[in-house]
Short mmCIF file of C-alpha atoms in Angstrom, two decimals:
data_model
loop_
_atom_site.label_atom_id
_atom_site.label_comp_id
_atom_site.label_asym_id
_atom_site.label_seq_id
_atom_site.Cartn_x
_atom_site.Cartn_y
_atom_site.Cartn_z
CA MET L 53 -58.22 -29.93 31.31
CA ILE L 54 -57.14 -27.26 29.09
CA THR L 55 -60.15 -25.38 27.49
CA SER L 56 -57.92 -23.30 25.27
CA GLY L 57 -55.56 -25.53 23.98
CA SER L 58 -51.78 -25.42 24.57
CA LEU L 59 -50.51 -22.00 25.54
CA TRP L 60 -46.52 -20.67 25.89
CA ARG L 61 -45.59 -20.78 29.53
CA ARG L 62 -42.24 -19.70 31.08
CA TRP L 63 -40.52 -22.61 32.86
CA GLU L 64 -37.03 -22.29 34.97
CA PRO L 65 -35.14 -25.26 34.26
CA HIS L 66 -32.34 -24.50 36.58
CA ILE L 67 -32.48 -22.72 39.40
CA HIS L 68 -30.76 -23.19 42.63
CA ALA L 69 -32.15 -21.91 46.16
CA PRO L 70 -30.55 -20.87 49.55
CA GLY L 71 -28.61 -23.59 50.91
CA THR L 72 -27.12 -24.81 47.88
CA ILE L 73 -24.64 -26.91 48.58
CA LEU L 74 -21.81 -25.25 46.25
CA ASN L 75 -21.26 -21.58 45.74
CA ASN L 76 -24.09 -20.59 48.35
CA GLN L 77 -24.34 -16.77 47.95
CA PHE L 78 -27.89 -16.26 49.34
CA LYS L 79 -26.97 -14.05 52.34
CA GLY L 80 -28.79 -11.83 54.67
CA ASP L 81 -30.82 -12.44 57.73
CA ASP L 82 -33.41 -14.04 55.87
CA PRO L 83 -32.17 -15.37 52.78
CA TRP L 84 -35.20 -18.06 52.33
CA GLY L 85 -37.77 -14.74 52.73
CA GLU L 86 -35.78 -12.59 49.91
CA TYR L 87 -35.78 -15.42 47.48
CA LEU L 88 -39.24 -16.28 47.44
CA THR L 89 -40.39 -12.62 47.35
CA ALA L 90 -37.69 -12.14 44.45
CA LEU L 91 -39.47 -15.36 42.42
CA GLU L 92 -42.86 -13.93 43.36
CA GLY L 93 -42.03 -10.73 41.80
CA LEU L 94 -40.79 -11.63 38.34
CA THR L 95 -42.19 -10.51 35.28
CA PRO L 96 -43.21 -12.37 33.08
CA ILE L 97 -43.88 -14.81 35.81
CA ILE L 98 -42.27 -18.53 36.53
CA GLU L 99 -45.30 -21.35 36.38
CA ALA L 100 -43.00 -24.02 36.37
CA MET L 101 -39.55 -24.51 38.08
CA ALA L 102 -37.04 -27.07 38.74
CA VAL L 103 -35.05 -26.62 41.78
CA THR L 104 -31.45 -27.46 41.60
CA ASP L 105 -28.66 -28.89 43.96
CA TYR L 106 -25.88 -31.01 43.42
CA TYR L 107 -26.29 -34.52 44.17
CA VAL L 108 -29.03 -33.96 46.87
CA THR L 109 -32.74 -33.22 46.89
CA ASP L 110 -32.80 -31.09 50.33
CA ALA L 111 -33.20 -27.40 48.76
CA TYR L 112 -35.93 -29.08 46.72
CA GLU L 113 -37.74 -30.49 49.62
CA GLU L 114 -37.35 -27.34 51.61
CA VAL L 115 -38.92 -24.98 48.40
CA LEU L 116 -42.04 -27.77 48.74
CA LYS L 117 -42.55 -26.68 52.44
CA TYR L 118 -42.85 -23.18 51.69
CA LYS L 119 -45.00 -23.96 48.75
CA LYS L 120 -47.88 -25.54 50.62
CA ASP L 121 -47.49 -22.73 53.47
CA GLY L 122 -48.62 -20.51 50.27
CA ARG L 123 -45.62 -19.03 48.98
CA LEU L 124 -45.06 -18.91 45.22
CA PRO L 125 -48.84 -19.29 44.20
CA ASP L 126 -48.00 -18.88 40.35
CA VAL L 127 -45.74 -21.98 40.44
CA LYS L 128 -47.99 -24.49 39.71
CA LEU L 129 -45.49 -27.19 39.26
CA LEU L 130 -42.43 -27.89 41.02
CA PHE L 131 -39.90 -31.09 40.59
CA PRO L 132 -36.24 -31.54 41.20
CA ASN L 133 -33.50 -31.03 39.17
CA VAL L 134 -30.36 -32.94 40.71
CA GLU L 135 -26.80 -31.68 39.47
CA LEU L 136 -24.27 -34.21 38.47
CA ARG L 137 -20.66 -33.66 37.63
CA LEU L 138 -19.28 -36.14 35.49
CA ASP L 139 -15.47 -37.62 35.41
CA VAL L 140 -14.96 -35.78 32.13
CA ALA L 141 -13.37 -32.77 32.17
CA ALA L 142 -14.82 -29.78 30.01
CA LYS L 143 -12.53 -26.50 29.21
CA SER L 144 -12.95 -24.85 32.93
CA GLY L 145 -14.50 -27.88 34.70
CA PHE L 146 -16.52 -30.83 34.59
CA VAL L 147 -19.18 -32.04 32.24
CA ASN L 148 -22.57 -30.92 34.28
CA ILE L 149 -25.23 -33.08 33.49
CA HIS L 150 -29.02 -33.07 35.41
CA LEU L 151 -31.41 -35.62 36.39
CA LEU L 152 -35.06 -33.37 35.93
CA VAL L 153 -37.32 -35.87 37.66
CA SER L 154 -41.07 -35.89 37.22
CA PRO L 155 -43.02 -34.96 40.59
CA GLU L 156 -46.70 -37.15 39.47
CA ASP L 157 -44.96 -40.23 41.88
CA SER L 158 -45.96 -39.23 45.24
CA GLU L 159 -42.24 -41.55 46.08
CA HIS L 160 -40.68 -39.69 43.69
CA VAL L 161 -38.03 -38.20 46.30
CA THR L 162 -37.41 -41.88 47.54
CA GLN L 163 -37.00 -43.53 44.18
CA LEU L 164 -34.79 -40.82 42.93
CA GLN L 165 -32.12 -41.30 45.95
CA ARG L 166 -32.46 -44.97 45.64
CA ILE L 167 -31.20 -44.52 41.67
CA LEU L 168 -28.68 -42.35 43.33
CA THR L 169 -27.53 -44.62 45.80
CA ARG L 170 -26.31 -46.80 43.10
CA LEU L 171 -24.12 -44.36 41.78
CA LYS L 172 -20.22 -45.24 43.37
CA PHE L 173 -17.10 -43.04 43.31
CA GLN L 174 -13.69 -44.75 44.15
CA ALA L 175 -11.27 -43.04 46.43
CA HIS L 176 -8.76 -42.89 49.42
CA GLY L 177 -8.74 -46.68 49.02
CA ASP L 178 -12.81 -47.01 49.64
CA ARG L 179 -16.08 -46.77 47.80
CA PHE L 180 -18.66 -43.94 48.31
CA ASP L 181 -22.29 -43.99 47.21
CA CYS L 182 -23.98 -40.52 46.11
CA THR L 183 -25.83 -40.02 49.08
CA ARG L 184 -25.82 -37.13 51.36
CA SER L 185 -24.03 -39.48 54.60
CA GLU L 186 -21.68 -40.44 52.06
CA LEU L 187 -20.81 -37.01 50.74
CA ILE L 188 -19.99 -35.58 54.47
CA ARG L 189 -17.52 -39.11 54.64
CA LEU L 190 -15.79 -38.12 51.38
CA GLY L 191 -15.32 -34.97 52.40
CA LYS L 192 -14.13 -35.79 55.62
CA LYS L 193 -11.53 -38.36 54.32
CA ALA L 194 -10.47 -35.79 51.32
CA ASP L 195 -9.93 -33.22 54.05
CA PRO L 196 -9.30 -34.82 57.80
CA SER L 197 -9.12 -31.35 58.87
CA ILE L 198 -13.03 -30.35 58.37
CA THR L 199 -15.26 -31.85 61.34
CA ASP L 200 -18.84 -30.10 60.57
CA ASP L 201 -21.25 -31.99 58.55
CA LEU L 202 -22.16 -29.09 56.52
CA SER L 203 -18.29 -28.13 55.33
CA ALA L 204 -17.87 -32.11 54.67
CA LEU L 205 -20.38 -32.19 52.74
CA ARG L 206 -19.72 -29.53 50.28
CA CYS L 207 -16.02 -30.73 50.24
CA GLY L 208 -17.51 -34.21 49.17
CA ALA L 209 -19.69 -32.47 46.57
CA THR L 210 -16.65 -31.32 44.86
CA GLN L 211 -14.78 -34.31 45.01
CA PHE L 212 -17.30 -36.76 44.10
CA LYS L 213 -17.43 -37.35 39.97
CA VAL L 214 -19.86 -39.82 38.55
CA ASN L 215 -18.80 -41.72 35.64
CA PHE L 216 -20.73 -41.47 32.48
CA ASN L 217 -21.12 -45.29 31.49
CA GLU L 218 -22.30 -46.46 34.93
CA LEU L 219 -24.82 -43.07 35.25
CA ARG L 220 -25.76 -44.61 31.57
CA GLU L 221 -26.01 -48.31 32.84
CA VAL L 222 -27.82 -47.29 35.96
CA TYR L 223 -30.64 -45.42 34.26
CA ASN L 224 -31.00 -48.25 31.68
CA GLN L 225 -31.55 -50.76 33.99
CA SER L 226 -34.32 -49.00 36.05
CA ASP L 227 -37.76 -48.78 34.07
CA TRP L 228 -38.74 -46.00 37.18
CA ALA L 229 -36.00 -43.96 36.17
CA LYS L 230 -36.71 -44.22 32.48
CA GLU L 231 -40.37 -43.14 33.05
CA ASN L 232 -39.98 -40.37 34.99
CA ILE L 233 -36.13 -39.07 34.46
CA LEU L 234 -35.21 -36.72 31.91
CA VAL L 235 -31.76 -36.36 31.61
CA ALA L 236 -30.03 -32.72 30.65
CA VAL L 237 -26.69 -31.99 29.93
CA ALA L 238 -24.93 -28.53 29.85
CA GLY L 239 -24.11 -27.25 26.02
CA GLY L 240 -21.61 -24.44 27.16
CA THR L 241 -17.97 -24.58 27.11
CA GLY L 242 -16.63 -24.35 30.51
CA ASP L 243 -18.68 -26.97 31.85
CA GLY L 244 -20.66 -28.44 29.22
CA THR L 245 -19.90 -30.80 25.96
CA SER L 246 -19.08 -27.33 23.89
CA GLY L 247 -16.01 -28.06 25.95
CA LEU L 248 -14.91 -31.25 24.61
CA ARG L 249 -13.40 -30.43 21.56
CA GLN L 250 -10.16 -32.12 21.11
CA ALA L 251 -10.21 -35.01 18.67
CA ALA L 252 -10.17 -37.69 21.32
CA ASP L 253 -13.18 -36.45 23.14
CA THR L 254 -15.52 -36.49 19.99
CA THR L 255 -16.77 -40.43 21.12
CA ILE L 256 -17.36 -39.45 24.67
CA ARG L 257 -18.93 -35.98 23.57
CA GLN L 258 -21.20 -38.02 21.01
CA GLU L 259 -22.48 -40.40 23.40
CA ILE L 260 -23.37 -38.23 26.58
CA GLU L 261 -25.15 -36.16 23.86
CA LYS L 262 -27.20 -39.50 22.88
CA PHE L 263 -27.96 -40.30 26.08
CA SER L 264 -29.60 -36.94 26.89
CA HIS L 265 -32.78 -35.60 26.25
CA ILE L 266 -32.24 -32.01 26.82
CA ILE L 267 -29.41 -29.30 25.92
CA PHE L 268 -28.87 -26.82 28.53
CA ALA L 269 -28.00 -23.74 25.89
CA SER L 270 -29.45 -20.14 24.98
CA ASN L 271 -27.73 -19.21 21.85
CA SER L 272 -29.60 -19.60 18.90
CA ALA L 273 -26.70 -21.50 17.02
CA GLN L 274 -26.84 -24.26 19.33
CA ARG L 275 -30.88 -24.56 19.05
CA GLU L 276 -30.75 -24.09 15.30
CA PHE L 277 -27.96 -27.55 15.52
CA TRP L 278 -30.19 -29.57 17.61
CA LEU L 279 -33.29 -28.89 15.56
CA GLY L 280 -31.71 -29.78 12.36
CA GLN L 281 -31.02 -26.72 10.96
CA ARG L 282 -27.50 -25.99 10.90
CA ASN L 283 -24.63 -28.56 9.49
CA VAL L 284 -26.56 -31.70 10.42
CA THR L 285 -29.70 -32.85 9.08
CA VAL L 286 -32.62 -34.31 11.15
CA GLU L 287 -31.85 -37.42 9.46
CA LYS L 288 -27.92 -37.23 10.92
CA LEU L 289 -29.22 -36.36 14.54
CA ARG L 290 -31.60 -39.54 14.10
CA GLU L 291 -28.52 -41.43 13.46
CA ARG L 292 -25.91 -39.85 15.76
CA TYR L 293 -27.63 -38.42 18.61
CA ASN L 294 -31.07 -40.28 19.07
CA GLY L 295 -33.05 -37.31 17.39
CA CYS L 296 -33.75 -33.75 17.54
CA LYS L 297 -33.32 -32.26 21.19
CA PRO L 298 -34.83 -29.27 22.90
CA CYS L 299 -32.89 -26.50 24.34
CA LEU L 300 -33.21 -25.04 27.67
CA HIS L 301 -32.07 -22.15 29.38
CA GLY L 302 -32.29 -21.51 33.26
CA SER L 303 -30.90 -18.55 35.35
CA ASP L 304 -28.83 -20.90 37.16
CA SER L 305 -28.68 -18.41 40.01
CA HIS L 306 -26.91 -19.03 43.46
CA ALA L 307 -27.63 -15.38 44.71
CA THR L 308 -30.82 -13.37 45.34
CA ASP L 309 -30.34 -10.95 43.19
CA THR L 310 -29.82 -12.97 40.17
CA VAL L 311 -32.90 -15.18 40.71
CA GLY L 312 -34.96 -16.06 37.70
CA GLN L 313 -33.31 -13.73 35.76
CA PRO L 314 -31.06 -15.17 32.88
CA VAL L 315 -28.52 -13.25 30.76
CA GLU L 316 -30.08 -11.07 28.22
CA ASN L 317 -33.89 -12.43 29.16
CA ARG L 318 -33.15 -15.46 28.02
CA PHE L 319 -36.14 -17.42 29.20
CA SER L 320 -36.96 -20.83 28.94
CA TRP L 321 -40.75 -21.16 27.03
CA ILE L 322 -42.59 -24.47 26.73
CA LYS L 323 -46.03 -24.92 25.11
CA GLY L 324 -48.45 -27.17 26.73
CA SER L 325 -49.94 -27.82 30.21
CA LEU L 326 -48.62 -27.00 33.50
CA GLU L 327 -47.26 -30.66 33.55
CA PHE L 328 -44.11 -32.83 33.72
CA ASP L 329 -45.57 -34.50 30.67
CA ALA L 330 -45.20 -30.96 28.55
CA LEU L 331 -41.48 -31.50 29.01
CA ARG L 332 -41.45 -35.12 27.61
CA GLN L 333 -43.68 -33.74 24.63
CA ALA L 334 -41.07 -31.02 24.07
CA CYS L 335 -38.37 -33.42 23.78
CA ILE L 336 -40.41 -35.05 21.06
CA ASP L 337 -41.33 -32.27 19.43
CA PRO L 338 -38.53 -29.44 20.30
CA GLU L 339 -39.05 -27.39 17.66
CA GLY L 340 -42.78 -26.83 18.26
CA ARG L 341 -42.82 -26.73 21.95
CA ALA L 342 -39.73 -25.50 23.43
CA PHE L 343 -38.21 -22.14 22.95
CA VAL L 344 -35.69 -19.82 24.33
CA GLY L 345 -36.09 -15.84 24.39
CA SER L 346 -37.35 -12.82 26.18
CA GLU L 347 -40.96 -14.03 24.66
CA PRO L 348 -42.87 -16.77 23.46
CA PRO L 349 -42.39 -17.31 19.55
CA PRO L 350 -44.81 -15.29 17.78
CA SER L 351 -47.87 -16.68 15.95
CA ALA L 352 -50.47 -14.77 13.77
CA MET L 353 -51.17 -11.07 14.04
CA PRO L 354 -53.18 -10.78 16.90
CA SER L 355 -55.88 -8.64 15.06
CA GLN L 356 -56.29 -12.13 12.86
CA VAL L 357 -56.83 -14.48 16.04
CA ILE L 358 -59.94 -14.83 17.86
CA SER L 359 -58.88 -15.13 21.59
CA HIS L 360 -62.66 -15.41 23.01
CA VAL L 361 -66.17 -17.20 22.10
CA SER L 362 -69.07 -16.14 23.98
CA ILE L 363 -72.49 -16.83 23.21
CA ALA L 364 -75.23 -14.44 24.64
CA HIS L 365 -78.97 -15.14 25.35
CA ALA L 366 -78.49 -18.89 24.92
CA THR L 367 -79.54 -20.92 27.86
CA TRP L 368 -79.21 -24.09 26.06
CA ALA L 369 -75.11 -23.50 25.86
CA GLN L 370 -73.73 -25.41 29.00
CA THR L 371 -70.28 -23.73 27.97
CA PRO L 372 -71.02 -20.26 26.88
CA GLU L 373 -67.69 -19.02 27.32
CA ILE L 374 -64.71 -20.36 25.43
CA PRO L 375 -61.34 -18.93 25.55
CA LEU L 376 -59.24 -19.94 22.37
CA ASN L 377 -55.71 -19.90 21.53
CA SER L 378 -53.55 -18.24 18.46
CA GLY L 379 -52.45 -21.96 17.87
CA LEU L 380 -56.07 -23.52 17.51
CA VAL L 381 -56.09 -26.75 15.15
CA ALA L 382 -58.68 -28.80 16.28
CA ILE L 383 -62.19 -29.14 18.42
CA ILE L 384 -61.95 -32.27 20.63
CA GLY L 385 -64.96 -33.90 21.98
CA ALA L 386 -67.40 -36.72 22.64
CA ARG L 387 -70.24 -37.45 20.03
CA GLY L 388 -72.56 -35.19 20.16
CA SER L 389 -70.71 -32.47 22.70
CA GLY L 390 -71.38 -29.74 20.02
CA LYS L 391 -68.15 -29.53 17.97
CA THR L 392 -70.06 -28.93 14.83
CA ALA L 393 -72.37 -26.19 16.68
CA LEU L 394 -69.27 -24.64 18.09
CA ALA L 395 -67.45 -24.47 14.53
CA ASP L 396 -70.82 -22.89 12.87
CA MET L 397 -71.20 -20.23 15.21
CA ILE L 398 -67.58 -19.55 15.01
CA ALA L 399 -67.99 -19.52 11.19
CA ALA L 400 -71.32 -17.17 11.62
CA GLY L 401 -69.12 -14.87 13.99
CA CYS L 402 -66.30 -14.61 10.88
CA ASP L 403 -69.29 -13.98 8.42
CA SER L 404 -68.09 -17.09 6.61
CA ILE L 405 -71.10 -18.70 6.33
CA SER L 406 -72.36 -18.24 2.62
CA ALA L 407 -75.88 -16.96 1.69
CA THR L 408 -76.47 -20.07 -0.18
CA ALA L 409 -76.46 -21.97 3.10
CA TRP L 410 -78.30 -19.36 5.08
CA ASN L 411 -80.99 -19.48 2.60
CA ALA L 412 -81.15 -23.03 1.96
CA ASN L 413 -84.12 -25.09 3.31
CA GLU L 414 -84.00 -26.09 6.69
CA ASN L 415 -83.51 -30.03 6.01
CA THR L 416 -81.05 -29.73 3.66
CA SER L 417 -78.58 -26.86 4.30
CA PRO L 418 -75.23 -27.73 5.51
CA SER L 419 -75.02 -25.24 8.50
CA PHE L 420 -75.88 -26.65 11.88
CA LEU L 421 -77.30 -23.13 12.82
CA VAL L 422 -80.11 -23.31 9.87
CA ARG L 423 -81.14 -26.70 10.50
CA ALA L 424 -81.57 -25.86 14.08
CA ARG L 425 -82.96 -22.02 13.42
CA ALA L 426 -85.97 -22.65 14.84
CA LEU L 427 -84.72 -23.36 18.44
CA ILE L 428 -82.05 -20.60 18.30
CA ARG L 429 -84.07 -17.78 17.76
CA GLY L 430 -82.49 -14.84 19.93
CA GLY L 431 -79.15 -16.32 20.31
CA GLU L 432 -75.90 -14.42 19.46
CA VAL L 433 -72.29 -15.31 19.34
CA ASN L 434 -69.64 -12.76 20.19
CA LEU L 435 -66.12 -12.62 19.10
CA SER L 436 -63.36 -11.17 20.72
CA TRP L 437 -59.80 -10.88 18.58
CA GLY L 438 -56.80 -10.28 19.77
CA GLY L 439 -56.38 -6.79 18.30
CA GLY L 440 -59.13 -5.70 20.89
CA SER L 441 -62.21 -5.81 18.47
CA VAL L 442 -65.39 -7.42 19.05
CA THR L 443 -67.86 -8.66 16.61
CA THR L 444 -71.44 -9.88 17.32
CA ARG L 445 -73.54 -11.80 14.82
CA ALA L 446 -77.14 -13.50 15.53
CA LEU L 447 -77.00 -17.01 15.53
CA ASP L 448 -80.25 -17.25 12.60
CA GLY L 449 -78.60 -15.45 10.29
CA ARG L 450 -80.85 -12.34 10.35
CA ASP L 451 -78.09 -10.13 9.90
CA ALA L 452 -75.89 -12.07 7.83
CA ASP L 453 -74.39 -10.80 4.42
CA GLY L 454 -74.75 -7.29 5.38
CA HIS L 455 -72.94 -4.55 3.34
CA THR L 456 -70.25 -4.23 5.33
CA SER L 457 -69.90 -7.73 5.80
CA PHE L 458 -66.70 -9.70 4.45
CA PRO L 459 -65.80 -13.47 5.46
CA ARG L 460 -62.69 -13.15 8.02
CA ALA L 461 -62.46 -16.52 7.94
CA ARG L 462 -62.47 -19.85 5.33
CA TYR L 463 -64.76 -21.98 6.68
CA LEU L 464 -65.23 -25.77 4.91
CA SER L 465 -68.25 -27.35 6.64
CA GLN L 466 -68.29 -31.20 7.64
CA GLN L 467 -70.96 -31.67 4.80
CA PHE L 468 -68.70 -29.62 2.37
CA VAL L 469 -65.78 -31.53 2.83
CA GLU L 470 -68.06 -35.08 2.53
CA GLU L 471 -69.01 -33.73 -0.70
CA LEU L 472 -65.32 -33.12 -1.63
CA CYS L 473 -64.10 -36.37 -0.61
CA SER L 474 -67.09 -38.58 -2.18
CA SER L 475 -66.91 -37.45 -5.61
CA SER L 476 -66.72 -39.87 -8.29
CA GLY L 477 -64.37 -37.74 -10.04
CA VAL L 478 -62.48 -34.24 -9.94
CA SER L 479 -65.17 -31.80 -8.70
CA ASP L 480 -65.16 -27.80 -9.77
CA GLY L 481 -65.61 -27.72 -5.57
CA LEU L 482 -62.86 -29.71 -5.36
CA ILE L 483 -60.52 -28.00 -7.91
CA GLU L 484 -61.23 -24.41 -6.40
CA GLU L 485 -60.27 -25.78 -3.18
CA ILE L 486 -57.00 -26.78 -4.77
CA GLU L 487 -56.64 -23.58 -6.35
CA ARG L 488 -57.39 -21.63 -3.35
CA VAL L 489 -54.80 -23.49 -1.37
CA ILE L 490 -52.05 -22.83 -3.65
CA LEU L 491 -52.92 -19.07 -4.22
CA GLU L 492 -52.98 -18.70 -0.34
CA ALA L 493 -49.81 -20.61 -0.10
CA HIS L 494 -48.06 -17.46 -1.77
CA PRO L 495 -47.67 -14.29 0.19
CA LEU L 496 -49.22 -11.29 -1.35
CA ASP L 497 -45.94 -9.96 -2.61
CA GLU L 498 -45.05 -12.93 -4.68
CA ARG L 499 -48.56 -12.72 -6.37
CA ASP L 500 -47.53 -9.84 -8.82
CA GLY L 501 -51.02 -8.22 -8.20
CA ALA L 502 -53.21 -11.09 -8.97
CA ILE L 503 -56.66 -11.23 -7.19
CA ASP L 504 -57.34 -14.85 -8.27
CA PHE L 505 -55.97 -18.36 -9.08
CA ALA L 506 -56.48 -17.64 -12.84
CA GLU L 507 -55.09 -14.43 -13.09
CA PHE L 508 -52.12 -15.65 -10.85
CA ARG L 509 -51.78 -18.69 -13.15
CA GLU L 510 -51.72 -16.73 -16.01
CA HIS L 511 -48.81 -14.45 -14.46
CA ARG L 512 -46.83 -17.49 -13.72
CA THR L 513 -47.18 -19.39 -16.85
CA SER L 514 -47.51 -16.83 -19.45
CA ARG L 515 -43.53 -17.17 -19.91
CA PHE L 516 -43.67 -20.58 -20.23
CA ARG L 517 -46.28 -20.24 -22.96
CA GLN L 518 -44.49 -17.82 -24.84
CA ALA L 519 -41.30 -20.31 -24.69
CA ARG L 520 -43.60 -23.18 -25.54
CA ASP L 521 -45.06 -21.62 -28.61
CA ARG L 522 -41.18 -20.67 -29.64
CA GLU L 523 -40.14 -23.89 -29.26
CA ALA L 524 -43.26 -25.41 -30.92
CA GLU L 525 -42.48 -22.62 -34.17
CA ALA L 526 -39.25 -23.70 -34.23
CA ILE L 527 -40.29 -27.59 -34.02
CA SER L 528 -42.38 -26.72 -37.20
CA ASP L 529 -39.74 -25.10 -39.26
CA LEU L 530 -37.72 -27.85 -38.72
CA SER L 531 -40.63 -30.26 -39.82
CA ASN L 532 -41.10 -28.81 -42.73
CA ARG L 533 -37.82 -28.46 -43.74
CA ILE L 534 -37.21 -31.95 -42.65
CA ALA L 535 -40.10 -32.76 -45.10
CA THR L 536 -38.65 -30.77 -47.84
CA GLU L 537 -35.44 -32.67 -47.82
CA LEU L 538 -37.44 -35.94 -47.36
CA GLU L 539 -39.04 -35.18 -50.72
CA LYS L 540 -35.83 -33.93 -52.48
CA GLU L 541 -34.54 -37.09 -51.23
CA SER L 542 -37.38 -39.36 -52.85
CA MET L 543 -36.86 -37.52 -56.60
CA VAL L 544 -33.17 -38.37 -56.48
CA THR L 545 -33.89 -41.71 -57.85
CA THR L 546 -36.20 -40.30 -60.62
CA LEU L 547 -34.22 -37.54 -61.73
CA SER L 548 -30.94 -40.07 -61.94
CA THR L 549 -32.96 -41.94 -64.38
CA GLN L 550 -33.79 -39.41 -66.21
CA VAL L 551 -30.14 -37.73 -66.59
CA THR L 552 -29.35 -41.51 -67.58
CA GLN L 553 -31.72 -41.70 -70.47
CA LYS L 554 -30.85 -37.84 -71.50
CA ARG L 555 -27.10 -39.27 -71.71
CA LYS L 556 -28.10 -42.16 -73.38
CA LEU L 557 -29.42 -39.75 -76.54
CA ILE L 558 -26.49 -37.67 -76.22
CA ASN L 559 -24.26 -40.35 -77.13
CA ARG L 560 -26.59 -41.78 -79.67
CA ALA L 561 -26.59 -38.55 -81.48
CA VAL L 562 -22.79 -38.09 -81.13
CA ALA L 563 -22.18 -41.49 -82.80
CA ARG L 564 -24.49 -41.21 -85.88
CA PRO L 565 -23.57 -37.62 -87.29
CA GLU L 566 -25.44 -38.50 -91.03
CA CYS L 567 -28.80 -38.37 -89.04
CA ASN L 568 -27.82 -35.05 -87.63
CA THR L 569 -27.39 -33.90 -91.72
CA VAL L 570 -30.27 -35.60 -92.42
CA ILE L 571 -32.55 -33.82 -90.29
CA GLU L 572 -31.00 -30.58 -91.16
CA LEU L 573 -31.98 -31.13 -94.77
CA LYS L 574 -35.39 -31.82 -93.72
CA GLN L 575 -35.77 -29.01 -91.71
CA GLU L 576 -34.68 -26.84 -94.73
CA HIS L 577 -37.02 -28.72 -96.82
CA HIS L 578 -39.86 -27.63 -94.65
CA ALA L 579 -38.78 -24.07 -94.32
CA ALA L 580 -38.77 -23.95 -97.98
#
């Protein structure tokens, strides 16, 4: 059980050992002693290690013996990595593919050898199986001058090439293999799929990478590609390669002076327990659980992370010491195991329980600590922060809301969440929480100095309101002009009628000039 949750741990997924079949550079009077001592003195320590060899598991079985005798105390997980060379030529050799085998099955070595036996190689008018004895036989066939078995084994390993289609078929036909073996392929140019750059190799490269669960690569460009962050989207990766894949890197050391020391300290980190299942999880969530670098990926600032919870003067606490990690997202436990109590105690240590909750009636308060106040008097919670500071608060709230207190965390109690979710409409509390989340989602340098959501909203929306007002004013002006034009248009008929009438009067007057003379005489008479 992991009481503190998933942690980043250093894994060594590709490391050879003394006696490795090819390129064995472990020399000296005591190569195994020097090898194990070098591993035990590494910083950061290796906690999970895949002992690698070509086609066989001899080195892995030897390391297991030393482990049982007390060597490699920091290594909690050992598992075999069988390296195979495909019959696919890369830039400077052949593409290497790796079988990472879970040690959970006590018969995993026997089962693995049964799988390897099914791989065949045709040469010299004969068929050779992928076993130690058959590799020796192949070596002697390839070079009849070889007489000792070790030299023949090495020669046979250089000759034996695995057909990719056959490997895929053998793997897919075995339920045990699919449950216990993860396939990794080298991603480099020399002996990896990046060396397949010719147009004619595009399909075979894609098929090999699609078949693999893990890519052995250390550069950031490869990692970004396989996470769907460069050139190819996550959807395309699912379509072409069966999804995203974790990139891991090992020292691939063949000599004591490079044991566990990859170039530029490109260590492999996996988040999870020291079990093979953590590697499976990394294949499901490569971005969140696998990383290559000198240190694991950074998380929150240490001063903002609670690393340890200690409950003092509380004989009722069955687990008074609880370690936490920076990625804590949930407290899991059976009903009645104390999940709410622990959350309340952490909130009390962070000064995140409101004065209203502390002062509420013990029967109605949303705080577990208030409801249990009569039973926990004298108890204290100590929070150790990643930055080194420690805060201590009483569990009954007697020292809460002091003049120097400020909430170091945001606490939403279960009752508060239930109240929000059970509201018949959009409550003020829900609106406030939505506004808080929106505000805190923006970095401080993007808030324009705003101290609350209302001010932030004012800054962000002012220019849009001004633009809206300008548009509204323009629309109003256009509306008035349109109304004026419509009014004028409605008067056209009336004015046209009046014009017609006036023209008729003028025409009659022009047609009867004597009427004008009579009118003028009458006007003169009246004037006299």
